[in-house]
CSV table of C-alpha atoms in Angstrom, one decimal:
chain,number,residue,atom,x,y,z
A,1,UNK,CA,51.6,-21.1,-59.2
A,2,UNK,CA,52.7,-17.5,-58.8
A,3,UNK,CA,53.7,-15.7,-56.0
A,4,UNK,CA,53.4,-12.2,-55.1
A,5,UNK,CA,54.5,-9.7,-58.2
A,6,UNK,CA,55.9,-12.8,-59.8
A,7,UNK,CA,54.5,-10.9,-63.4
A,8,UNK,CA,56.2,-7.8,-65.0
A,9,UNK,CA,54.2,-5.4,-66.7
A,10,UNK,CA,55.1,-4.5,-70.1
A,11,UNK,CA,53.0,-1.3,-69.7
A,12,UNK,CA,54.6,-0.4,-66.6
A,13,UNK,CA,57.8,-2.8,-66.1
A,14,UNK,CA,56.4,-3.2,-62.3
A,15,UNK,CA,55.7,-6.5,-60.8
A,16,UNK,CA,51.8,-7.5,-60.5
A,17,UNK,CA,50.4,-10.7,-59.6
A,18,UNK,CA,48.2,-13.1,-61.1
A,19,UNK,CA,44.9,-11.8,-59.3
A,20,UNK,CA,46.1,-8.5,-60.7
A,21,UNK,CA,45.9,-9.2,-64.1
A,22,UNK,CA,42.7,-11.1,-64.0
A,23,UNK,CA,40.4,-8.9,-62.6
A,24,UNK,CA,41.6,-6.4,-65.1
A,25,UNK,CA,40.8,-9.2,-67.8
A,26,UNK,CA,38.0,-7.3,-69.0
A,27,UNK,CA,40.0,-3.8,-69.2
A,28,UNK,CA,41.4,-2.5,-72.5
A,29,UNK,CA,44.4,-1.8,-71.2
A,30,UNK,CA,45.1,-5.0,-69.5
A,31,UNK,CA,43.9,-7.3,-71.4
A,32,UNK,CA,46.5,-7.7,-74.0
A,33,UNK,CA,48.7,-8.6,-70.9
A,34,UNK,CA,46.2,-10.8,-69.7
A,35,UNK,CA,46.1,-13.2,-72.8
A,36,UNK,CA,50.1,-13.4,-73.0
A,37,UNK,CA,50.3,-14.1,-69.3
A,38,UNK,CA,47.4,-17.0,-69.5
A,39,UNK,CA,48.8,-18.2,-72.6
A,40,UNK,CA,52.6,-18.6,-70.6
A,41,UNK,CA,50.9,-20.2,-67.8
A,42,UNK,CA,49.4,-22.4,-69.9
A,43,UNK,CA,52.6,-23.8,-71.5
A,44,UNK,CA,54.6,-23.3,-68.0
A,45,UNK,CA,51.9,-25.7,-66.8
A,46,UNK,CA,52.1,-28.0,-69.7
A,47,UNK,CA,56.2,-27.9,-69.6
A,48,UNK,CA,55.9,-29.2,-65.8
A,49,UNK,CA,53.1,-32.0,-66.1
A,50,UNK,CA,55.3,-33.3,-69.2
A,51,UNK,CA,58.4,-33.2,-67.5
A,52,UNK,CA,56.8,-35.1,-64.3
A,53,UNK,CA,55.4,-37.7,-66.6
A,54,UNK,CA,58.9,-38.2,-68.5
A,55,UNK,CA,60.0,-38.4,-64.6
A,56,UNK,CA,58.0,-41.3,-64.1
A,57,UNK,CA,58.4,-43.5,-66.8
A,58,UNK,CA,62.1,-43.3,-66.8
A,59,UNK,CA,61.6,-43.9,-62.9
A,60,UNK,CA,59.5,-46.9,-63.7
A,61,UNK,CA,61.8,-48.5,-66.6
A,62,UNK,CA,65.0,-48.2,-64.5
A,63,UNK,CA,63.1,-49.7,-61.1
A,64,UNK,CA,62.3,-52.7,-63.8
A,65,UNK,CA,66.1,-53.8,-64.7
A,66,UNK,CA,67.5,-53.4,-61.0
A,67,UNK,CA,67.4,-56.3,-59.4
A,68,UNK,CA,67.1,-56.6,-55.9
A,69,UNK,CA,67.1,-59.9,-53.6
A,70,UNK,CA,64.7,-61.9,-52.4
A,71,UNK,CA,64.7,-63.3,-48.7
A,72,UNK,CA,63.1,-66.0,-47.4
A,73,UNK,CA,61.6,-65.9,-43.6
A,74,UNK,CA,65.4,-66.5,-42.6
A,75,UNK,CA,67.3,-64.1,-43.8
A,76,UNK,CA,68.8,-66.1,-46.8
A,77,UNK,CA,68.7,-65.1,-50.7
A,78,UNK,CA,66.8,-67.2,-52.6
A,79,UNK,CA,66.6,-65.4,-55.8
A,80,UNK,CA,66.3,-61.8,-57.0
A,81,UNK,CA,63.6,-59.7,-58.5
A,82,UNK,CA,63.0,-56.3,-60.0
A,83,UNK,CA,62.4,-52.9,-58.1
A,84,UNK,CA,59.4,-53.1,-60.6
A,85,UNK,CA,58.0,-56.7,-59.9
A,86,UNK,CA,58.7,-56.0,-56.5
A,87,UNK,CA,56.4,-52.8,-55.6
A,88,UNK,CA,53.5,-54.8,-57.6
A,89,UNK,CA,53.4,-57.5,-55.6
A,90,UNK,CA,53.0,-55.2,-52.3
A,91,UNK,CA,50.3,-53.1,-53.9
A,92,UNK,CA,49.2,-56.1,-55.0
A,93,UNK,CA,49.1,-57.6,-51.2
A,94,UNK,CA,47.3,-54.5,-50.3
A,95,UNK,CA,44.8,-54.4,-52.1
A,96,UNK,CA,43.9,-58.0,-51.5
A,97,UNK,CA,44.0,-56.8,-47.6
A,98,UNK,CA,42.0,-54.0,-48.4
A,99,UNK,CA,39.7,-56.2,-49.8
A,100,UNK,CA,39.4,-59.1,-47.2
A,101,UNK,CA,37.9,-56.3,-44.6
A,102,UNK,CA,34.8,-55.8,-46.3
Protein backbone atom coordinates (compact mmCIF):
# COMPACT_ATOMS: atom_id res chain seq x y z
CA UNK A 1 0.00 0.00 0.00
CA UNK A 2 0.80 3.67 0.65
CA UNK A 3 3.25 5.22 2.57
CA UNK A 4 3.28 8.34 4.47
CA UNK A 5 1.87 11.47 2.11
CA UNK A 6 2.09 9.09 -0.83
CA UNK A 7 -1.47 11.15 -2.04
CA UNK A 8 -1.57 14.72 -3.44
CA UNK A 9 -4.42 16.77 -2.70
CA UNK A 10 -6.10 18.40 -5.54
CA UNK A 11 -7.64 20.84 -3.03
CA UNK A 12 -4.46 21.65 -1.49
CA UNK A 13 -1.55 20.02 -3.75
CA UNK A 14 -0.02 18.81 -0.29
CA UNK A 15 0.72 15.15 0.40
CA UNK A 16 -1.90 13.26 2.68
CA UNK A 17 -2.00 9.72 3.39
CA UNK A 18 -4.52 7.08 2.96
CA UNK A 19 -5.83 7.22 6.65
CA UNK A 20 -6.24 10.88 5.82
CA UNK A 21 -8.58 10.70 3.27
CA UNK A 22 -10.69 8.01 4.77
CA UNK A 23 -11.69 9.37 7.87
CA UNK A 24 -12.65 12.40 5.96
CA UNK A 25 -14.73 9.98 3.67
CA UNK A 26 -17.82 11.28 5.05
CA UNK A 27 -16.75 15.13 4.67
CA UNK A 28 -18.04 17.28 1.80
CA UNK A 29 -15.00 18.43 1.05
CA UNK A 30 -13.02 15.28 0.94
CA UNK A 31 -15.03 13.06 -0.32
CA UNK A 32 -14.75 13.74 -3.99
CA UNK A 33 -10.99 12.99 -3.31
CA UNK A 34 -11.83 10.10 -1.49
CA UNK A 35 -13.77 8.25 -4.30
CA UNK A 36 -10.90 9.04 -6.98
CA UNK A 37 -8.30 7.89 -4.65
CA UNK A 38 -10.26 4.45 -3.79
CA UNK A 39 -11.16 4.06 -7.23
CA UNK A 40 -7.02 4.37 -8.28
CA UNK A 41 -6.24 2.01 -5.64
CA UNK A 42 -8.54 -0.15 -6.79
CA UNK A 43 -7.10 -0.54 -10.37
CA UNK A 44 -3.40 -0.07 -8.91
CA UNK A 45 -4.37 -3.19 -6.99
CA UNK A 46 -5.90 -4.92 -9.90
CA UNK A 47 -2.79 -3.77 -12.35
CA UNK A 48 -0.42 -5.65 -9.72
CA UNK A 49 -2.40 -8.98 -8.98
CA UNK A 50 -2.75 -9.20 -13.01
CA UNK A 51 0.69 -8.63 -13.66
CA UNK A 52 1.74 -11.38 -10.85
CA UNK A 53 -0.56 -13.83 -12.42
CA UNK A 54 0.88 -13.15 -16.07
CA UNK A 55 4.28 -13.67 -13.98
CA UNK A 56 3.37 -17.04 -13.18
CA UNK A 57 2.01 -18.58 -15.98
CA UNK A 58 4.78 -17.48 -18.25
CA UNK A 59 7.03 -18.75 -15.27
CA UNK A 60 5.16 -22.05 -15.35
CA UNK A 61 5.17 -22.55 -19.31
CA UNK A 62 8.93 -21.78 -19.67
CA UNK A 63 9.87 -24.19 -16.48
CA UNK A 64 7.74 -26.86 -18.74
CA UNK A 65 10.11 -26.81 -22.08
CA UNK A 66 13.51 -26.68 -20.14
CA UNK A 67 14.74 -29.75 -19.72
CA UNK A 68 16.94 -30.63 -17.00
CA UNK A 69 18.72 -34.08 -16.29
CA UNK A 70 17.89 -36.81 -14.44
CA UNK A 71 20.46 -38.75 -12.09
CA UNK A 72 20.37 -41.89 -10.97
CA UNK A 73 21.76 -42.79 -7.24
CA UNK A 74 25.32 -42.56 -8.93
CA UNK A 75 25.71 -39.59 -10.34
CA UNK A 76 24.96 -40.66 -14.04
CA UNK A 77 22.25 -39.11 -16.56
CA UNK A 78 19.76 -41.36 -17.40
CA UNK A 79 17.33 -39.22 -19.10
CA UNK A 80 16.08 -35.59 -18.77
CA UNK A 81 12.82 -34.05 -17.59
CA UNK A 82 11.12 -30.76 -17.45
CA UNK A 83 11.62 -27.95 -14.68
CA UNK A 84 7.75 -28.46 -14.75
CA UNK A 85 7.54 -32.33 -14.34
CA UNK A 86 10.23 -32.00 -12.09
CA UNK A 87 8.78 -29.67 -9.08
CA UNK A 88 5.51 -32.05 -9.38
CA UNK A 89 6.98 -34.89 -8.58
CA UNK A 90 8.65 -33.28 -5.31
CA UNK A 91 5.37 -31.80 -4.19
CA UNK A 92 4.18 -34.73 -5.13
CA UNK A 93 6.71 -36.77 -2.73
CA UNK A 94 5.68 -34.39 -0.08
CA UNK A 95 2.57 -34.62 0.20
CA UNK A 96 2.65 -38.36 0.13
CA UNK A 97 5.23 -37.86 3.33
CA UNK A 98 2.98 -35.48 4.77
CA UNK A 99 0.52 -37.99 4.55
CA UNK A 100 2.25 -41.27 5.84
CA UNK A 101 2.63 -39.29 9.48
CA UNK A 102 -0.84 -39.39 10.25
Amino acid sequence: MANQGDYRSSRQGSPHTWQFYKDRRHDPKWSEAYKILKHRRAVHFVVKVTALFILFVAVLFLSAYIQVPLYNSQGVVVGQTSIFNSCVTLVTHFLNQLSSLH
